[in-house]
Amino acid sequence: MSRNPIDLSLYLVLDPDLCGGVEGMVRTARAAAENGATVVQLRAPGWKKKTWLEAGRALKAALAPFKVPLIVNDQIDVALAIDADGVHIGQDDLPVAETRRLIGPGRLLGVSVSDFAELASVPAEGVDYIGIGPIFPTGTKPDAGAATGVAGFAALAAATTLPTVAIGGIKPGHCADLFAAGAGGVAVVSAICGQPDPGLATAAIAAEIARLKA
Amino acid sequence: MSRNPIDLSLYLVLDPDLCGGVEGMVRTARAAAENGATVVQLRAPGWKKKTWLEAGRALKAALAPFKVPLIVNDQIDVALAIDADGVHIGQDDLPVAETRRLIGPGRLLGVSVSDFAELASVPAEGVDYIGIGPIFPTGTKPDAGAATGVAGFAALAAATTLPTVAIGGIKPGHCADLFAAGAGGVAVVSAICGQPDPGLATAAIAAEIARLKA
């Protein structure tokens, strides 16, 4: 495959409400990229595509100077329209095969799973990383399944050869356990989005991760 | 352009609730195609894409024997995944230029407008037809604007050289006025979806249109 490897270590998933709309999202993403976020995902289930497009373009421009990849959740047409670095799909979105066919060989593709059955359904080819969660109960994705806990995450991560990112209710202080459990990274939403200083919040988690990797 | 001309005369927009889910949609679409519908649009704002894909594939297979084109509303990725005949976009969806770039030159593209400003914003190139409405108040699209009435429709239709289809609250008996006002066709939702016999309901409107064209 022709894709660059992805550094999953601090993966920010933007929340439109917590960030306060498009402008707040872009501000949050820029602050996070400046302070150690390694990936940013645009996710806005309630938005119409005109707004997705507007936000996607602004985010791409904001992240480009930091070489932080922009991943688009679910909306493959939007990802193509803005030439995003990748897409992330869940179990109710377009399947992996159709998604890979639409995005071509050069874009990153992540898939969310919450249990062993979902993990087993992910094809061996064409996927770059697995999102596993929710690890802890979370308020930012009301339709998420039951929390796996750290042990549940470890068991799932051990069952795949793909890099994994842990998601769901992750706060500063959780990184050590999750990296020890095999995580290639942690994905956060409310630990950065809507924080009084998103840049500072990012820097704190990035420092925690840097210590673990040292 | 390499697209076939589209016969807009009896344009069915499927409603997932009125039809009773995927299976009911496919049944309704097949009955309508058998009885004179000339275009079918898949529209399901609340659905996840896995379900869009499932419905889209089943509809494409059901409509193929009748050579009735299948148009996908808003979800361009789904349209590409199922190789739909075309897409239909509204004012809050991806813009015309981005949509045409994604769907290529061979697929049909329709655009909804409700007033002169929206009509004026539609590019001269790359669009195959204009949907104008709502003509009458309608319950199947809660976010639709104010009704244009037949005279309002006529004024809008006269302001474009593109073929037009009238939509919004259209019932049997409305066709004569709308075709006289310049409509290339009528788009219906609840006049077919959820009717006791959707095939019979379609046939009645098709007969009305045939008389007007005779």
XYZ file of C-alpha atoms in Angstrom:
428
model
C 0.000 0.000 0.000
C 1.076 3.546 -0.673
C -0.119 5.051 2.585
C 2.108 6.724 5.135
C 2.076 5.064 8.550
C -0.163 6.917 10.992
C 0.931 8.049 14.454
C -2.132 7.263 16.528
C -0.662 8.278 19.864
C -2.875 11.314 20.546
C -5.955 11.179 18.366
C -8.404 14.055 18.715
C -12.028 13.444 17.690
C -13.747 16.804 17.298
C -17.198 17.286 18.803
C -19.199 20.073 17.126
C -21.249 20.905 20.222
C -18.395 20.859 22.729
C -16.239 22.907 20.347
C -18.999 25.414 19.593
C -19.503 24.943 15.852
C -17.176 25.204 12.887
C -15.083 28.091 14.162
C -14.572 26.510 17.566
C -13.664 23.212 15.930
C -10.973 24.811 13.826
C -9.601 26.725 16.828
C -9.572 23.534 18.910
C -7.914 21.507 16.160
C -5.204 24.102 15.635
C -4.474 24.359 19.362
C -4.342 20.582 19.622
C -2.037 20.205 16.614
C 0.278 22.865 18.043
C 0.448 20.984 21.324
C 1.008 17.393 20.325
C -2.146 15.899 18.797
C -1.034 13.449 16.093
C -4.353 12.903 14.281
C -7.587 14.907 14.078
C -10.972 13.467 13.142
C -13.955 15.503 11.954
C -17.146 13.953 13.305
C -20.508 15.763 13.229
C -23.423 13.331 12.918
C -26.096 16.029 12.967
C -24.635 18.303 10.326
C -25.694 18.749 6.725
C -22.932 18.226 4.178
C -22.573 21.864 3.274
C -21.358 22.438 6.842
C -19.193 19.302 6.791
C -17.530 20.647 3.663
C -16.970 24.085 5.165
C -15.504 22.617 8.359
C -13.459 20.029 6.492
C -11.821 22.599 4.267
C -11.043 24.927 7.156
C -9.621 22.062 9.237
C -7.455 20.822 6.401
C -5.971 24.274 5.962
C -5.458 24.663 9.725
C -3.739 21.278 10.139
C -1.544 21.347 7.037
C 1.296 23.403 8.627
C 1.570 20.778 11.416
C 1.420 17.789 9.053
C -1.325 16.353 11.270
C -3.596 14.111 9.172
C -7.294 14.925 8.954
C -9.646 11.957 9.099
C -13.324 12.323 8.145
C -15.882 10.218 10.007
C -18.474 8.344 7.941
C -18.981 10.904 5.131
C -16.835 9.510 2.364
C -18.140 12.021 -0.167
C -16.997 14.861 2.063
C -13.598 13.185 2.531
C -13.206 12.973 -1.234
C -14.417 16.525 -1.807
C -11.825 17.983 0.589
C -9.116 15.433 -0.265
C -8.855 14.334 3.377
C -6.011 12.109 4.541
C -8.387 9.366 5.563
C -11.785 8.217 6.721
C -13.087 6.472 9.800
C -16.105 4.199 9.676
C -18.286 2.486 12.259
C -20.326 -0.668 12.113
C -23.407 1.073 10.644
C -21.532 3.020 7.974
C -20.495 1.862 4.503
C -18.540 -1.404 4.823
C -14.752 -1.608 4.509
C -14.667 -2.983 0.958
C -16.960 -0.289 -0.478
C -15.172 2.413 1.501
C -11.721 1.373 0.310
C -12.972 1.217 -3.277
C -14.336 4.780 -3.008
C -11.349 6.347 -1.238
C -8.647 4.659 -3.328
C -5.400 3.102 -2.095
C -3.757 6.287 -0.786
C -6.071 7.329 2.039
C -6.060 6.011 5.607
C -8.976 3.895 6.770
C -9.907 3.280 10.394
C -12.722 1.084 11.668
C -14.506 1.166 15.040
C -15.202 -2.079 16.894
C -16.619 -2.714 20.327
C -16.397 -6.496 20.652
C -14.802 -9.642 19.238
C -17.520 -10.283 16.665
C -17.092 -6.814 15.178
C -13.317 -7.181 15.243
C -13.538 -10.539 13.462
C -15.683 -8.943 10.736
C -12.945 -6.457 9.794
C -11.167 -7.625 6.623
C -7.428 -8.255 6.882
C -6.788 -6.008 3.870
C -7.374 -2.329 3.333
C -7.684 -1.200 6.962
C -4.974 0.902 8.621
C -6.053 0.908 12.240
C -8.786 -0.224 14.590
C -10.613 2.044 17.028
C -11.659 0.062 20.085
C -14.217 1.313 22.567
C -15.883 2.647 24.447
C -13.233 1.900 27.083
C -15.118 3.858 29.731
C -18.702 5.170 29.729
C -18.935 8.300 27.573
C -21.395 11.097 27.049
C -20.197 12.193 23.624
C -21.452 9.151 21.701
C -24.905 8.248 22.991
C -25.198 5.180 20.735
C -21.905 3.615 21.868
C -22.084 0.087 23.269
C -21.106 -1.188 26.721
C -17.720 -0.102 28.056
C -14.911 -2.636 27.561
C -12.716 -1.482 30.455
C -8.934 -1.640 30.171
C -8.827 -5.445 30.402
C -11.447 -5.766 27.691
C -9.465 -3.387 25.525
C -6.285 -5.417 26.080
C -8.003 -8.626 25.002
C -9.361 -7.024 21.836
C -6.085 -5.313 20.974
C -4.256 -8.636 21.388
C -6.618 -10.225 18.882
C -5.558 -8.030 15.951
C -2.276 -7.340 14.214
C -3.473 -3.862 13.235
C -2.540 -0.778 15.255
C -5.251 0.148 17.731
C -6.506 3.330 19.270
C -8.522 3.297 22.479
C -11.585 5.564 22.628
C -14.387 6.402 25.023
C -14.230 8.384 28.238
C -10.428 8.635 28.206
C -9.013 11.338 30.477
C -5.528 12.469 31.477
C -4.055 9.741 33.679
C -5.499 6.858 31.655
C -2.665 6.657 29.134
C -0.247 4.444 31.081
C -2.764 1.622 31.521
C -3.928 1.809 27.917
C -0.491 1.889 26.337
C 0.511 -1.011 28.610
C -2.591 -2.806 27.337
C -1.321 -2.520 23.774
C -2.838 0.723 22.537
C -1.067 2.459 19.686
C -2.766 5.602 20.875
C -5.613 7.197 22.775
C -8.518 8.980 21.149
C -10.085 11.776 23.145
C -13.068 14.045 22.704
C -14.124 15.917 25.838
C -10.618 15.742 27.350
C -9.746 18.419 24.769
C -12.951 19.746 23.128
C -14.665 22.292 25.346
C -11.793 22.459 27.855
C -11.023 25.984 29.082
C -7.674 25.774 27.253
C -7.693 22.989 24.638
C -4.015 23.577 23.831
C -2.984 23.156 27.455
C -5.226 20.104 27.816
C -3.569 18.570 24.758
C -0.070 19.382 25.997
C -0.770 17.627 29.301
C -1.856 14.404 27.598
C 0.986 14.642 25.078
C 3.481 14.965 27.946
C 1.961 11.910 29.642
C 2.370 9.928 26.400
C 5.921 11.198 25.848
C 6.917 9.944 29.315
C 5.467 6.498 28.516
C 7.365 6.318 25.253
C 10.653 7.559 26.738
C -22.511 15.582 -21.837
C -22.924 11.858 -22.066
C -26.067 11.544 -19.993
C -29.354 10.150 -21.213
C -32.245 12.610 -21.039
C -34.448 11.993 -18.004
C -38.228 11.600 -18.177
C -39.326 13.553 -15.106
C -43.059 13.163 -15.677
C -43.851 10.955 -12.663
C -41.052 11.167 -10.142
C -41.439 9.076 -6.983
C -39.505 10.156 -3.879
C -39.456 7.270 -1.437
C -40.193 7.948 2.220
C -38.745 5.322 4.572
C -41.388 5.770 7.255
C -44.420 5.869 4.975
C -43.079 2.865 3.058
C -42.273 0.894 6.204
C -38.515 0.450 5.946
C -36.283 -1.073 3.296
C -38.569 -3.901 2.279
C -41.599 -1.629 1.960
C -39.543 0.861 -0.048
C -38.503 -1.776 -2.536
C -42.073 -3.084 -2.820
C -43.380 0.460 -3.345
C -40.708 1.297 -5.920
C -41.377 -1.871 -7.898
C -45.142 -1.299 -7.899
C -44.621 2.310 -8.977
C -42.210 1.380 -11.777
C -44.648 -1.245 -13.022
C -47.402 1.343 -13.124
C -45.833 4.344 -14.780
C -43.330 6.029 -12.437
C -40.498 7.372 -14.597
C -37.901 8.126 -11.895
C -37.392 6.885 -8.324
C -35.426 8.713 -5.650
C -34.048 7.129 -2.483
C -34.282 9.621 0.372
C -33.829 8.612 4.023
C -32.348 11.456 6.103
C -32.373 9.493 9.360
C -30.666 6.349 8.129
C -27.103 5.203 8.640
C -25.202 4.448 5.439
C -25.200 0.700 5.904
C -28.983 0.838 5.503
C -28.772 3.311 2.614
C -26.460 0.872 0.867
C -28.747 -2.078 1.485
C -31.809 -0.184 0.254
C -29.951 1.315 -2.695
C -28.758 -2.040 -3.944
C -32.172 -3.625 -3.574
C -33.873 -0.695 -5.333
C -31.401 -0.738 -8.191
C -32.068 -4.418 -8.769
C -35.841 -3.902 -8.519
C -35.902 -0.977 -10.964
C -33.472 -2.330 -13.562
C -36.067 -4.440 -15.449
C -38.215 -1.313 -15.912
C -35.303 0.911 -16.964
C -36.479 3.430 -14.373
C -33.487 5.485 -13.158
C -32.603 5.444 -9.469
C -31.570 8.788 -7.988
C -29.899 8.991 -4.563
C -30.627 11.995 -2.381
C -27.669 13.781 -0.750
C -25.437 10.731 -0.081
C -23.010 10.850 -2.960
C -20.834 8.112 -1.485
C -23.824 5.777 -1.452
C -24.686 6.738 -5.031
C -21.147 5.879 -6.104
C -21.093 2.632 -4.106
C -24.276 1.343 -5.780
C -23.535 2.942 -9.163
C -26.817 4.873 -9.081
C -28.098 6.667 -12.182
C -27.946 10.021 -10.476
C -28.033 12.135 -7.346
C -30.272 14.862 -6.054
C -28.977 17.631 -3.810
C -30.570 20.382 -1.761
C -29.293 23.750 -0.655
C -27.561 22.374 2.468
C -25.871 19.447 0.741
C -22.561 19.396 -1.137
C -22.611 22.138 -3.800
C -23.148 21.432 -7.498
C -19.497 21.774 -8.552
C -18.194 19.350 -5.897
C -21.051 16.949 -6.551
C -20.491 16.868 -10.309
C -16.768 16.347 -9.770
C -17.470 13.361 -7.486
C -20.161 11.709 -9.615
C -18.433 12.174 -12.972
C -20.003 13.248 -16.253
C -22.314 10.256 -16.746
C -24.682 10.518 -13.803
C -27.793 12.695 -13.564
C -27.788 15.613 -11.156
C -30.880 17.353 -9.819
C -30.976 20.362 -7.502
C -33.786 21.560 -5.219
C -34.690 25.233 -5.091
C -37.497 27.046 -3.342
C -37.054 30.636 -4.486
C -35.401 32.892 -7.078
C -32.202 33.402 -5.095
C -31.633 29.658 -4.843
C -32.472 29.204 -8.511
C -30.016 31.935 -9.491
C -27.273 30.187 -7.510
C -27.534 27.009 -9.601
C -24.680 26.895 -12.139
C -25.642 26.745 -15.806
C -23.420 23.714 -16.345
C -23.550 20.232 -14.904
C -27.167 20.188 -13.693
C -29.814 18.061 -15.429
C -33.008 19.235 -13.790
C -34.367 21.508 -11.079
C -36.760 20.419 -8.349
C -39.005 23.313 -7.364
C -41.033 23.333 -4.190
C -42.729 22.944 -1.935
C -45.685 23.756 -4.195
C -48.190 23.000 -1.434
C -47.647 22.542 2.306
C -46.231 19.073 2.992
C -45.782 16.828 5.978
C -43.018 14.631 4.551
C -40.260 17.267 4.623
C -40.532 19.195 7.875
C -37.654 21.551 6.981
C -39.135 22.618 3.635
C -39.667 26.339 3.119
C -42.907 28.252 2.428
C -45.168 26.864 -0.298
C -44.799 28.501 -3.723
C -48.280 27.728 -5.005
C -48.839 26.987 -8.689
C -48.267 30.607 -9.768
C -45.014 30.750 -7.810
C -43.933 27.515 -9.429
C -44.744 28.875 -12.897
C -42.651 31.994 -12.293
C -39.667 29.941 -11.119
C -39.968 27.402 -13.922
C -40.074 30.241 -16.461
C -36.802 31.593 -15.064
C -34.733 28.527 -15.989
C -33.987 26.720 -19.220
C -33.526 23.442 -17.329
C -36.318 20.871 -17.071
C -38.249 21.228 -13.826
C -40.093 18.902 -11.526
C -42.681 20.227 -9.081
C -42.617 18.785 -5.545
C -44.422 19.216 -2.258
C -47.927 18.172 -1.352
C -48.821 17.112 -4.905
C -51.889 14.863 -5.145
C -53.869 13.322 -7.985
C -55.726 16.146 -9.724
C -52.856 18.637 -9.457
C -51.053 17.555 -12.633
C -52.999 19.633 -15.179
C -52.224 22.943 -13.466
C -48.567 22.080 -12.911
C -47.875 20.847 -16.433
C -49.648 23.957 -17.769
C -47.347 25.982 -15.505
C -44.317 24.492 -17.240
C -43.485 21.440 -15.143
C -41.563 18.671 -16.852
C -42.968 16.395 -14.200
C -44.465 16.008 -10.765
C -42.634 14.516 -7.815
C -44.783 12.754 -5.252
C -44.157 11.141 -1.893
C -47.290 10.424 0.131
C -49.493 10.238 -2.984
C -47.803 6.847 -3.542
C -45.804 5.853 -0.430
C -48.055 4.407 2.236
C -51.137 4.307 -0.009
C -53.230 1.147 0.390
C -52.217 0.133 -3.150
C -49.132 2.083 -4.308
C -49.324 0.529 -7.779
C -52.917 1.656 -8.255
C -52.099 5.103 -6.869
C -49.240 5.389 -9.364
C -51.382 4.215 -12.264
C -54.008 6.872 -11.506
C -51.448 9.692 -11.605
C -49.754 8.197 -14.678
C -53.116 8.119 -16.477
C -53.733 11.754 -15.556
C -50.317 12.681 -17.010
C -50.868 10.580 -20.141
C -54.119 12.467 -20.816
C -52.293 15.789 -20.483
C -49.598 14.695 -22.900
C -52.033 13.226 -25.452
